Amino acid sequence: MKLSSVLAAVSVASVSSALPLEAVADSADARDVNPFRGKNYFANAFYASELDQTVAAFLARNDTLNAARTRTVQKTGTFVWVSNVAGLKNIGETIADARAEQRRTRRPQIVELVLYNLPDRDCSGGASGGEFTSINNGLELYKTKFVDPYAAELKAAKDLTFAVILEPDSLGNVITNQNLPFCANASTIYEQGIAYAIANLQAPNIALYIDAAHGGWLGWDDNLPLAAAEFGKVVKMAQNITKRAKIRGFATNVSNFNPYVANPRANYTEYSNAFDELHYAEALAPHLTNNSLPAHFIIDQGRAGKQNTRTEWGDWCNAEAGYGIIPTTETNSTVVDSIVWAKPGGESDGPCGADVAGTPAPNAGKWWDEYTQMLVVNANPPLKPTYKNQLQ
Ligand SMILES: *[C@@H]1O[C@H](CO)[C@@H](O)[C@H](O)[C@H]1NC(C)=O
Ligand SMILES: *[C@@H]1O[C@H](CO)[C@@H](O)[C@H](O)[C@H]1NC(C)=O
Ligand SMILES: *[C@@H]1O[C@H](CO)[C@@H](O)[C@H](O)[C@H]1NC(C)=O
Ligand SMILES: *[C@@H]1O[C@H](CO)[C@@H](O)[C@H](O)[C@H]1NC(C)=O
Ligand SMILES: *[C@@H]1O[C@H](CO)[C@@H](O)[C@H](O)[C@H]1NC(C)=O
Ligand SMILES: *[C@@H]1O[C@H](CO)[C@@H](O)[C@H](O)[C@H]1NC(C)=O
Ligand SMILES: CC(=O)N[C@H]1CO[C@H](CO)[C@@H](O)[C@@H]1O
C-alpha cells in the first residue's frame, strides 16, 4: 500500500497513535526499483552524537553559522559500519531508532549499513585487518557468527528498507592485487564469503550493493572488463546457494575523495576515462550489463566536497576535504540510484595525512574533531544551516 493512501485513510483522531508499521513500509521490491526514491535517509544517532562536540567547538568560538551547518550534518543520513561481531548490536539499535523515526514522521526510512568483516580483511593495506583469519576457520565463523545473525535482523525488520554495501575494497583486491601473496591467498575466501552474504541477504526489503572500489582503481579501460567478470562470478556463486539471488547494484568510492563530477579534472587522472565517479559508473555500466549484472550505483560523496587537494590519486588517507553533495536521488544519471555518505566524515582513516589545526590524525576509526570542523567549513555545496529553534 502506498504511504499517501494510508495517510488519507487515517482520521485526525488516530494520528497520535502509531500507524501499523507494515502500512508505512514500501511494498516495492527494493532490488527492482531505486530503493532510495521517496525514502528518508535515516540519520543514525551514533554519528549525530559524535558531531555534538563539533557543534560545541564552533559555539565556543561564537561561530553560530558553522555550528548550525554541523546540525544539518547531524540530520543527514550516513552508513552505519558493522565491522565485527561485537558491532552486530548496532543493527538492532539502529532498527529501533529508525522505526521510532518512521512512526514519528510517517515517512518511510531507508537504513544504510556497511557489511565489513571478511576473513583476512584489507589484504593489501593491512590498516583495517579484521577479527577473522582464514587459517583460523575464519570463513565458517564469518558465515555463522556474522552474516547469519546480520541477515536475520534485517529480514525480521520488514517495515524498513535497507541499503547494504558489501565488503569495501575486497573484490577490488581480488581483481588487481593478485601479485600480493596475501591477497592471492585471500581471494577465494573473499569470493565465497561475499557470495554467502548475497545468498543469505535475500529479501524484498534489502538492496545489496557490492563494493566496486573507485574510478582511480578499477576505472582504467583495461580493468573494467576484469571487474565486471569478477562481480559476475561472485553473483553466480551466490545463485548456486540461493537460486535467483540478486543484488541491486554497486557502491563506488567508499571512503574516498573523488568528485562525482570533476571540475576541472585532476591532473593525476592522466588519460583515464573514469576521471570522476560519474564517468566511472557510466563506463562500467555496459560491462556489467554484458555480464548479466544490474547497472545501478550508489556513490559516496561524504568527503568529496573540495576538489583537487591531492597530488596523487592513490592518496587515500585523511586528505584535505569537505562534505560533498548531500545524499539525493537527483543524480542526473540513469545508472546512479543515489549519492550517499558512506564514510562517516570525521572518523580518521588512520594515523596518516597532514595535521589539521595543529592536531595529528588519530588511529583508524577514532573521532578527529578538527578534521570534522574542516569538513564543515569546506563543504561544497555549502551546508544549509539548521539553527536551534529549527530543530524538531
Ligand atoms: C562570544 O560572544 C560572547 C557574547 O557576545 C562574548 O562574551 C564572548 O567573549 C565571545 N567569545 C569568543 C570566544 O569570542
Ligand atoms: C598462503 O597460503 C599458503 C597455503 O595455505 C601458506 O603456506 C602461505 O603462508 C600463505 N601466504 C601468505 C602470504 O599468507
Ligand atoms: C555452481 O555449482 C555447480 C554445481 O555444483 C558447479 O559446477 C559450478 O562451478 C558452480 N558455479 C559457480 C560460479 O560457483
Ligand atoms: C594541471 O597542470 C597544469 C600544468 O601544470 C596546471 O596549470 C593546472 O592548474 C593543473 N590542474 C589542476 C586541476 O591541478
Ligand atoms: C557487450 O556485448 C556486446 C555484444 O556482444 C558487444 O558488442 C559490446 O562491445 C560489449 N560491450 C562491452 C562494454 O564489453
Ligand atoms: C544535476 O544537474 C543540475 C543542473 O546542471 C545541477 O544543478 C546538479 O548539481 C546536478 N546534480 C548532481 C548530483 O550533480
Ligand atoms: C572501496 C574503495 O574504493 N575504497 C577506497 C576508497 O578510497 C580510499 C582512498 O583512495 C581507498 O583507500 C579505499 O581503498
Coordinates of C-alpha atoms and ligand atoms in Angstrom, one line a residue:
M1 CA 0.0 0.0 0.0
K2 CA 1.2 3.5 -0.8
L3 CA 2.0 5.7 2.1
S4 CA -0.2 8.5 0.8
S5 CA -3.2 6.3 0.6
V6 CA -2.6 5.1 4.2
L7 CA -2.4 8.7 5.4
A8 CA -5.5 9.6 3.6
A9 CA -7.3 6.8 5.4
V10 CA -6.1 7.8 8.9
S11 CA -8.6 10.0 10.7
V12 CA -7.4 13.1 12.6
A13 CA -8.2 11.4 15.9
S14 CA -6.0 8.5 15.2
V15 CA -2.9 10.4 14.1
S16 CA -1.4 10.4 17.5
S17 CA -1.4 6.6 17.8
A18 CA 1.2 4.8 15.8
L19 CA 0.4 3.5 12.3
P20 CA 0.8 -0.2 11.9
L21 CA 4.4 -0.4 10.7
E22 CA 3.6 -2.6 7.8
A23 CA 1.5 0.2 6.5
V24 CA 4.4 2.6 6.4
A25 CA 6.7 0.2 4.7
D26 CA 7.0 0.4 0.9
S27 CA 5.7 -2.7 -0.9
A28 CA 8.0 -2.4 -3.9
D29 CA 10.9 -4.9 -4.0
A30 CA 14.0 -2.8 -3.1
R31 CA 16.0 -4.8 -5.6
D32 CA 13.9 -3.9 -8.6
V33 CA 13.4 -0.2 -8.2
N34 CA 15.6 2.6 -6.9
P35 CA 15.1 1.8 -3.2
F36 CA 16.1 5.4 -2.1
R37 CA 13.3 7.1 -4.0
G38 CA 10.7 8.5 -1.8
K39 CA 12.5 7.5 1.4
N40 CA 14.2 9.5 4.2
Y41 CA 17.9 8.7 4.5
F42 CA 17.9 7.7 8.2
A43 CA 20.4 9.7 10.2
N44 CA 21.9 7.4 12.8
A45 CA 22.1 8.6 16.4
F46 CA 25.6 7.5 17.0
Y47 CA 27.1 9.7 14.2
A48 CA 24.9 12.6 15.3
S49 CA 26.3 12.2 18.9
E50 CA 29.9 12.3 17.6
L51 CA 29.1 15.6 16.0
D52 CA 27.9 17.1 19.2
Q53 CA 31.5 18.1 20.1
T54 CA 31.9 19.7 16.7
V55 CA 28.8 21.9 17.3
A56 CA 30.2 22.7 20.8
A57 CA 33.7 23.6 19.3
F58 CA 32.1 26.1 16.9
L59 CA 29.9 27.6 19.5
A60 CA 32.9 28.0 21.8
R61 CA 34.3 30.3 19.1
N62 CA 30.9 32.0 18.7
D63 CA 30.7 30.6 15.2
T64 CA 27.0 30.0 15.2
L65 CA 26.8 29.6 11.4
N66 CA 29.2 26.6 11.3
A67 CA 27.6 25.2 14.4
A68 CA 24.2 25.4 12.6
R69 CA 25.8 23.8 9.5
T70 CA 27.0 20.9 11.7
R71 CA 23.4 20.4 12.9
T72 CA 22.5 19.8 9.3
V73 CA 25.1 17.1 9.1
Q74 CA 23.6 15.5 12.2
K75 CA 20.3 15.2 10.3
T76 CA 22.0 13.7 7.2
G77 CA 21.9 10.0 6.6
T78 CA 25.2 8.2 6.7
F79 CA 26.0 4.5 6.7
V80 CA 26.5 2.5 9.9
W81 CA 29.6 0.4 9.6
V82 CA 29.2 -3.1 11.1
S83 CA 32.7 -4.3 11.1
N84 CA 32.9 -7.1 13.7
V85 CA 30.7 -9.4 15.7
A86 CA 30.5 -7.0 18.6
G87 CA 29.1 -4.4 16.2
L88 CA 26.1 -6.5 15.3
K89 CA 24.3 -5.0 18.3
N90 CA 24.3 -1.7 16.5
I91 CA 22.0 -3.1 13.9
G92 CA 19.2 -3.7 16.5
E93 CA 19.7 -0.2 18.0
T94 CA 19.6 1.4 14.5
I95 CA 16.5 -0.5 13.6
A96 CA 14.7 0.6 16.8
D97 CA 15.7 4.2 16.2
A98 CA 14.7 4.1 12.6
R99 CA 11.3 2.6 13.5
A100 CA 10.8 5.4 16.0
E101 CA 11.6 8.0 13.4
Q102 CA 9.3 6.3 10.9
R103 CA 6.5 6.4 13.4
R104 CA 7.2 10.0 14.4
T105 CA 7.4 11.4 10.9
R106 CA 5.3 8.9 9.0
R107 CA 7.9 8.9 6.3
P108 CA 9.4 5.5 5.2
Q109 CA 13.1 5.3 6.2
I110 CA 15.9 3.7 4.3
V111 CA 18.6 2.4 6.7
E112 CA 22.1 2.3 5.4
L113 CA 24.6 -0.3 6.6
V114 CA 28.0 -1.5 5.6
L115 CA 28.8 -5.2 6.0
Y116 CA 32.6 -5.4 6.5
N117 CA 34.2 -8.3 8.2
L118 CA 35.7 -10.8 5.7
P119 CA 38.4 -13.1 6.9
D120 CA 41.9 -11.7 6.0
R121 CA 40.3 -8.3 5.5
D122 CA 42.3 -5.5 3.9
C123 CA 44.8 -7.9 2.4
S124 CA 46.7 -5.1 0.5
G125 CA 46.7 -2.4 3.1
G126 CA 46.7 -4.1 6.4
A127 CA 45.4 -0.9 8.1
S128 CA 41.9 -2.4 8.6
G129 CA 42.6 -6.0 9.3
G130 CA 39.6 -7.7 10.9
E131 CA 38.9 -10.3 13.6
F132 CA 38.8 -13.4 11.4
T133 CA 41.6 -15.1 9.6
S134 CA 41.3 -17.9 7.1
I135 CA 43.8 -20.1 8.9
N136 CA 41.6 -20.0 12.0
N137 CA 38.4 -21.2 10.4
G138 CA 37.5 -17.6 9.5
L139 CA 35.2 -18.3 6.6
E140 CA 33.0 -20.6 8.7
L141 CA 33.0 -18.1 11.6
Y142 CA 32.2 -15.2 9.2
K143 CA 29.2 -17.2 7.9
T144 CA 27.7 -18.4 11.2
K145 CA 28.7 -15.7 13.7
F146 CA 28.4 -12.6 11.4
V147 CA 26.4 -13.0 8.2
D148 CA 23.7 -15.3 9.6
P149 CA 22.7 -13.0 12.5
Y150 CA 23.2 -9.9 10.4
A151 CA 20.7 -11.3 7.8
A152 CA 18.3 -12.4 10.4
E153 CA 18.0 -8.9 11.9
L154 CA 17.3 -7.3 8.5
K155 CA 14.8 -9.9 7.3
A156 CA 12.9 -9.5 10.5
A157 CA 12.5 -5.7 10.1
K158 CA 10.2 -6.0 7.1
D159 CA 8.8 -2.5 7.9
L160 CA 12.1 -0.8 7.0
T161 CA 14.1 -0.7 3.8
F162 CA 17.9 -1.4 3.9
A163 CA 20.7 -0.5 1.6
V164 CA 23.7 -2.6 2.4
I165 CA 27.2 -2.1 1.0
L166 CA 29.1 -5.3 0.8
E167 CA 32.7 -5.5 1.9
P168 CA 34.5 -2.4 0.7
D169 CA 37.8 -2.9 -1.1
S170 CA 37.7 -6.7 -1.1
L171 CA 36.8 -7.6 -4.7
G172 CA 39.0 -4.7 -5.9
N173 CA 41.9 -6.5 -4.3
V174 CA 40.9 -9.8 -6.0
I175 CA 40.8 -8.0 -9.3
T176 CA 44.1 -6.1 -9.2
N177 CA 46.2 -7.3 -6.3
Q178 CA 46.9 -10.9 -7.2
N179 CA 50.6 -10.1 -7.2
L180 CA 50.4 -9.7 -3.4
P181 CA 50.7 -13.2 -1.9
F182 CA 48.3 -12.4 1.0
C183 CA 45.6 -11.1 -1.4
A184 CA 46.1 -14.1 -3.8
N185 CA 45.6 -16.3 -0.8
A186 CA 42.5 -14.4 0.4
S187 CA 40.8 -14.3 -3.0
T188 CA 38.8 -17.5 -2.9
I189 CA 37.8 -16.7 0.7
Y190 CA 36.6 -13.3 -0.3
E191 CA 34.6 -14.7 -3.2
Q192 CA 33.0 -17.4 -1.1
G193 CA 32.3 -15.0 1.8
I194 CA 30.6 -12.4 -0.3
A195 CA 28.6 -15.0 -2.3
Y196 CA 27.4 -16.3 1.0
A197 CA 26.4 -12.9 2.2
I198 CA 24.5 -12.2 -1.0
A199 CA 22.8 -15.5 -0.9
N200 CA 21.6 -15.0 2.7
L201 CA 20.6 -11.4 2.5
Q202 CA 17.8 -12.0 0.0
A203 CA 14.6 -10.2 0.9
P204 CA 12.4 -7.6 -0.8
N205 CA 13.4 -5.0 1.8
I206 CA 17.1 -5.4 1.3
A207 CA 19.0 -3.7 -1.5
L208 CA 22.6 -5.0 -1.8
Y209 CA 25.4 -3.0 -3.4
I210 CA 28.7 -4.8 -3.9
D211 CA 31.6 -2.5 -3.4
A212 CA 33.2 -1.6 -6.7
A213 CA 36.2 0.3 -5.4
H214 CA 36.6 3.6 -7.2
G215 CA 37.4 5.2 -10.6
G216 CA 41.1 5.6 -9.8
W217 CA 41.4 1.9 -9.1
L218 CA 39.1 -0.1 -11.4
G219 CA 38.1 2.6 -13.8
W220 CA 41.0 2.2 -16.2
D221 CA 39.8 0.8 -19.5
D222 CA 41.8 -2.5 -19.1
N223 CA 40.3 -3.1 -15.6
L224 CA 36.6 -2.5 -16.4
P225 CA 36.0 -5.9 -18.1
L226 CA 38.0 -7.7 -15.4
A227 CA 36.0 -6.0 -12.7
A228 CA 32.6 -6.9 -14.3
A229 CA 33.7 -10.5 -14.9
E230 CA 34.7 -10.9 -11.2
F231 CA 31.4 -9.4 -10.0
G232 CA 29.5 -11.7 -12.3
K233 CA 31.4 -14.7 -11.0
V234 CA 30.6 -13.9 -7.4
V235 CA 26.9 -13.3 -8.1
K236 CA 26.7 -16.6 -9.9
M237 CA 28.3 -18.3 -6.9
A238 CA 25.6 -16.7 -4.8
Q239 CA 22.9 -18.1 -7.2
N240 CA 24.4 -21.5 -6.7
I241 CA 23.5 -21.2 -3.0
T242 CA 20.2 -19.3 -3.4
K243 CA 18.6 -19.7 -6.8
R244 CA 17.7 -16.3 -8.3
A245 CA 19.7 -14.4 -5.7
K246 CA 20.1 -10.8 -6.8
I247 CA 21.8 -7.6 -5.9
R248 CA 20.6 -4.1 -6.6
G249 CA 24.0 -2.8 -7.9
F250 CA 27.4 -1.4 -6.9
A251 CA 28.8 1.1 -4.5
T252 CA 31.8 3.2 -5.5
N253 CA 34.4 5.4 -3.9
V254 CA 33.5 4.3 -0.4
S255 CA 35.7 6.4 2.0
N256 CA 37.3 8.2 -1.0
F257 CA 37.6 11.7 -2.1
N258 CA 36.8 11.5 -5.8
P259 CA 34.3 14.0 -7.0
Y260 CA 31.0 13.0 -8.6
V261 CA 31.6 15.5 -11.5
A262 CA 35.1 16.8 -11.7
N263 CA 35.6 20.4 -12.5
P264 CA 38.3 20.6 -13.6
R265 CA 39.6 17.0 -13.9
A266 CA 42.6 16.4 -11.7
N267 CA 46.0 16.0 -13.5
Y268 CA 46.7 12.7 -11.7
T269 CA 43.8 11.1 -13.6
E270 CA 46.1 11.2 -16.7
Y271 CA 44.3 9.5 -19.6
S272 CA 41.7 7.6 -17.6
N273 CA 38.2 7.9 -18.9
A274 CA 36.9 7.4 -15.4
F275 CA 38.3 10.6 -14.1
D276 CA 35.4 11.2 -11.8
E277 CA 32.9 8.8 -10.3
L278 CA 30.0 9.6 -12.7
H279 CA 32.3 8.7 -15.6
Y280 CA 33.4 5.6 -13.8
A281 CA 29.8 4.4 -13.2
E282 CA 28.8 5.1 -16.8
A283 CA 32.0 3.4 -18.1
L284 CA 31.5 0.3 -16.0
A285 CA 27.7 0.0 -16.7
P286 CA 27.9 -1.6 -20.2
H287 CA 30.4 -4.2 -18.9
L288 CA 28.0 -5.0 -16.1
T289 CA 25.1 -5.4 -18.4
N290 CA 27.2 -7.8 -20.6
N291 CA 27.8 -9.9 -17.5
S292 CA 24.0 -10.0 -16.7
L293 CA 24.5 -7.7 -13.8
P294 CA 22.3 -4.7 -12.8
A295 CA 24.0 -1.4 -13.7
H296 CA 22.9 0.6 -10.7
F297 CA 25.2 2.6 -8.4
I298 CA 25.4 4.5 -5.2
I299 CA 28.3 6.9 -5.0
D300 CA 29.9 8.1 -1.8
Q301 CA 30.4 11.8 -1.6
G302 CA 30.7 12.2 2.1
R303 CA 34.2 13.7 1.8
A304 CA 34.3 14.8 -1.8
G305 CA 33.2 18.4 -1.4
K306 CA 36.6 20.1 -2.0
Q307 CA 38.3 19.0 -5.2
N308 CA 41.9 19.0 -6.3
T309 CA 43.5 19.0 -2.9
R310 CA 45.6 15.8 -3.6
T311 CA 48.6 15.4 -5.8
E312 CA 48.1 11.6 -6.3
W313 CA 45.0 9.6 -7.0
G314 CA 46.3 6.9 -4.6
D315 CA 46.3 9.3 -1.6
W316 CA 43.6 7.8 0.5
C317 CA 44.3 9.0 3.9
N318 CA 42.6 11.9 5.6
A319 CA 43.0 14.2 2.6
E320 CA 42.0 17.8 2.9
A321 CA 38.3 17.7 2.1
G322 CA 34.8 19.0 2.7
Y323 CA 31.4 17.3 3.0
G324 CA 30.2 16.8 -0.6
I325 CA 26.8 16.6 -2.3
I326 CA 24.1 15.8 0.2
P327 CA 22.5 12.3 -0.3
T328 CA 20.0 12.6 -3.1
T329 CA 18.3 10.6 -5.8
E330 CA 18.6 13.6 -8.2
T331 CA 21.7 12.2 -9.7
N332 CA 21.4 13.3 -13.4
S333 CA 22.2 9.7 -14.4
T334 CA 20.0 6.8 -15.1
V335 CA 22.6 4.4 -13.7
V336 CA 23.1 6.2 -10.4
D337 CA 20.4 5.4 -7.8
S338 CA 21.7 7.8 -5.2
I339 CA 24.6 10.0 -4.0
V340 CA 25.3 8.7 -0.4
W341 CA 27.5 9.5 2.5
A342 CA 29.1 6.1 3.2
K343 CA 32.2 7.1 5.2
P344 CA 31.2 8.9 8.4
G345 CA 33.3 12.0 7.9
G346 CA 35.4 12.8 11.0
E347 CA 36.4 9.2 11.8
S348 CA 40.0 9.0 11.0
D349 CA 41.4 6.8 8.2
G350 CA 44.5 6.1 10.3
P351 CA 47.5 8.0 11.7
C352 CA 48.5 9.5 8.4
G353 CA 47.9 12.6 6.3
A354 CA 48.6 16.2 7.2
D355 CA 47.9 17.7 10.6
V356 CA 44.8 19.8 10.9
A357 CA 44.8 22.9 13.1
G358 CA 47.9 21.6 14.7
T359 CA 46.5 18.2 15.6
P360 CA 47.8 14.9 14.1
A361 CA 45.4 12.2 12.8
P362 CA 44.4 9.6 15.4
N363 CA 44.1 5.8 14.7
A364 CA 41.7 4.5 12.2
G365 CA 38.1 4.9 13.2
K366 CA 38.8 7.4 16.0
W367 CA 37.0 10.7 16.0
W368 CA 39.1 13.7 14.8
D369 CA 37.1 16.8 15.6
E370 CA 39.5 19.3 14.0
Y371 CA 39.2 17.4 10.7
T372 CA 35.4 17.3 11.1
Q373 CA 35.4 21.1 11.5
M374 CA 37.3 21.4 8.3
L375 CA 34.8 19.2 6.5
V376 CA 32.0 21.5 7.6
V377 CA 33.8 24.7 6.6
N378 CA 34.9 23.2 3.3
A379 CA 31.6 21.7 2.4
N380 CA 30.6 22.1 -1.2
P381 CA 27.8 22.7 -1.9
P382 CA 27.9 24.7 1.4
L383 CA 25.7 23.1 4.1
K384 CA 22.4 24.8 4.8
P385 CA 22.4 25.9 8.5
T386 CA 20.0 24.4 11.0
Y387 CA 19.5 26.9 13.9
K388 CA 18.5 25.6 17.2
N389 CA 15.0 26.9 17.0
Q390 CA 14.6 24.9 13.8
L391 CA 15.2 21.6 15.5
Q392 CA 12.1 19.5 15.9
Ligands
LIG1 C1 31.3 35.1 22.4 O1 30.3 36.0 22.5 C2 30.0 36.4 23.8 C3 28.8 37.3 23.9 O2 28.8 38.3 22.9 C4 31.3 37.1 24.4 O3 31.0 37.4 25.8 C5 32.4 36.1 24.3 O4 33.6 36.8 24.7 C6 32.6 35.6 22.9 N1 33.6 34.6 22.9 C7 34.6 34.5 22.0 C8 35.5 33.3 22.1 O5 34.7 35.3 21.1
LIG2 C1 49.2 -18.5 1.5 O1 48.7 -19.8 1.8 C2 49.6 -20.8 1.9 C3 48.9 -22.1 2.0 O2 47.9 -22.1 3.0 C4 50.5 -20.5 3.1 O3 51.5 -21.5 3.1 C5 51.2 -19.2 2.9 O4 52.0 -18.9 4.0 C6 50.2 -18.1 2.6 N1 50.9 -16.9 2.3 C7 50.6 -15.7 2.9 C8 51.3 -14.5 2.4 O5 49.7 -15.6 3.7
LIG3 C1 27.8 -23.8 -9.3 O1 27.6 -25.1 -8.9 C2 27.8 -26.1 -9.9 C3 27.4 -27.4 -9.5 O2 27.8 -27.6 -8.1 C4 29.3 -26.0 -10.3 O3 29.6 -26.9 -11.3 C5 29.6 -24.6 -10.7 O4 31.0 -24.4 -11.0 C6 29.2 -23.6 -9.7 N1 29.4 -22.3 -10.3 C7 29.9 -21.3 -9.6 C8 30.0 -20.0 -10.3 O5 30.3 -21.4 -8.5
LIG4 C1 47.2 20.7 -14.1 O1 48.5 21.0 -14.5 C2 48.6 22.3 -15.2 C3 50.0 22.5 -15.7 O2 50.9 22.3 -14.7 C4 48.1 23.4 -14.2 O3 48.2 24.6 -14.9 C5 46.7 23.1 -13.7 O4 46.3 24.0 -12.8 C6 46.7 21.7 -13.1 N1 45.3 21.4 -12.9 C7 44.8 21.0 -11.7 C8 43.4 20.7 -11.6 O5 45.5 21.0 -10.7
LIG5 C1 28.8 -6.0 -24.8 O1 28.4 -7.1 -25.7 C2 28.1 -6.6 -27.0 C3 27.6 -7.8 -27.7 O2 28.4 -8.9 -27.6 C4 29.3 -6.0 -27.6 O3 29.1 -5.6 -28.9 C5 29.8 -4.9 -26.7 O4 31.0 -4.4 -27.2 C6 30.0 -5.3 -25.3 N1 30.3 -4.1 -24.5 C7 31.3 -4.1 -23.7 C8 31.5 -2.8 -22.9 O5 32.1 -5.0 -23.5
LIG6 C1 22.4 17.8 -11.8 O1 22.4 18.8 -12.7 C2 21.9 20.1 -12.2 C3 21.8 21.0 -13.4 O2 23.0 21.1 -14.1 C4 22.9 20.5 -11.2 O3 22.5 21.7 -10.6 C5 23.0 19.5 -10.1 O4 24.0 19.9 -9.2 C6 23.4 18.2 -10.7 N1 23.3 17.1 -9.7 C7 24.4 16.4 -9.3 C8 24.2 15.4 -8.3 O5 25.5 16.5 -9.9
LIG7 C1 36.2 0.7 -1.8 C2 37.1 1.7 -2.1 O1 37.3 2.2 -3.2 N1 37.8 2.1 -1.1 C3 38.8 3.1 -1.4 C4 38.2 4.4 -1.2 O2 39.2 5.4 -1.3 C5 40.2 5.3 -0.5 C6 41.1 6.4 -0.7 O3 41.6 6.4 -2.0 C7 41.0 3.9 -0.7 O4 42.0 3.8 0.3 C8 40.0 2.9 -0.4 O5 40.6 1.7 -0.7

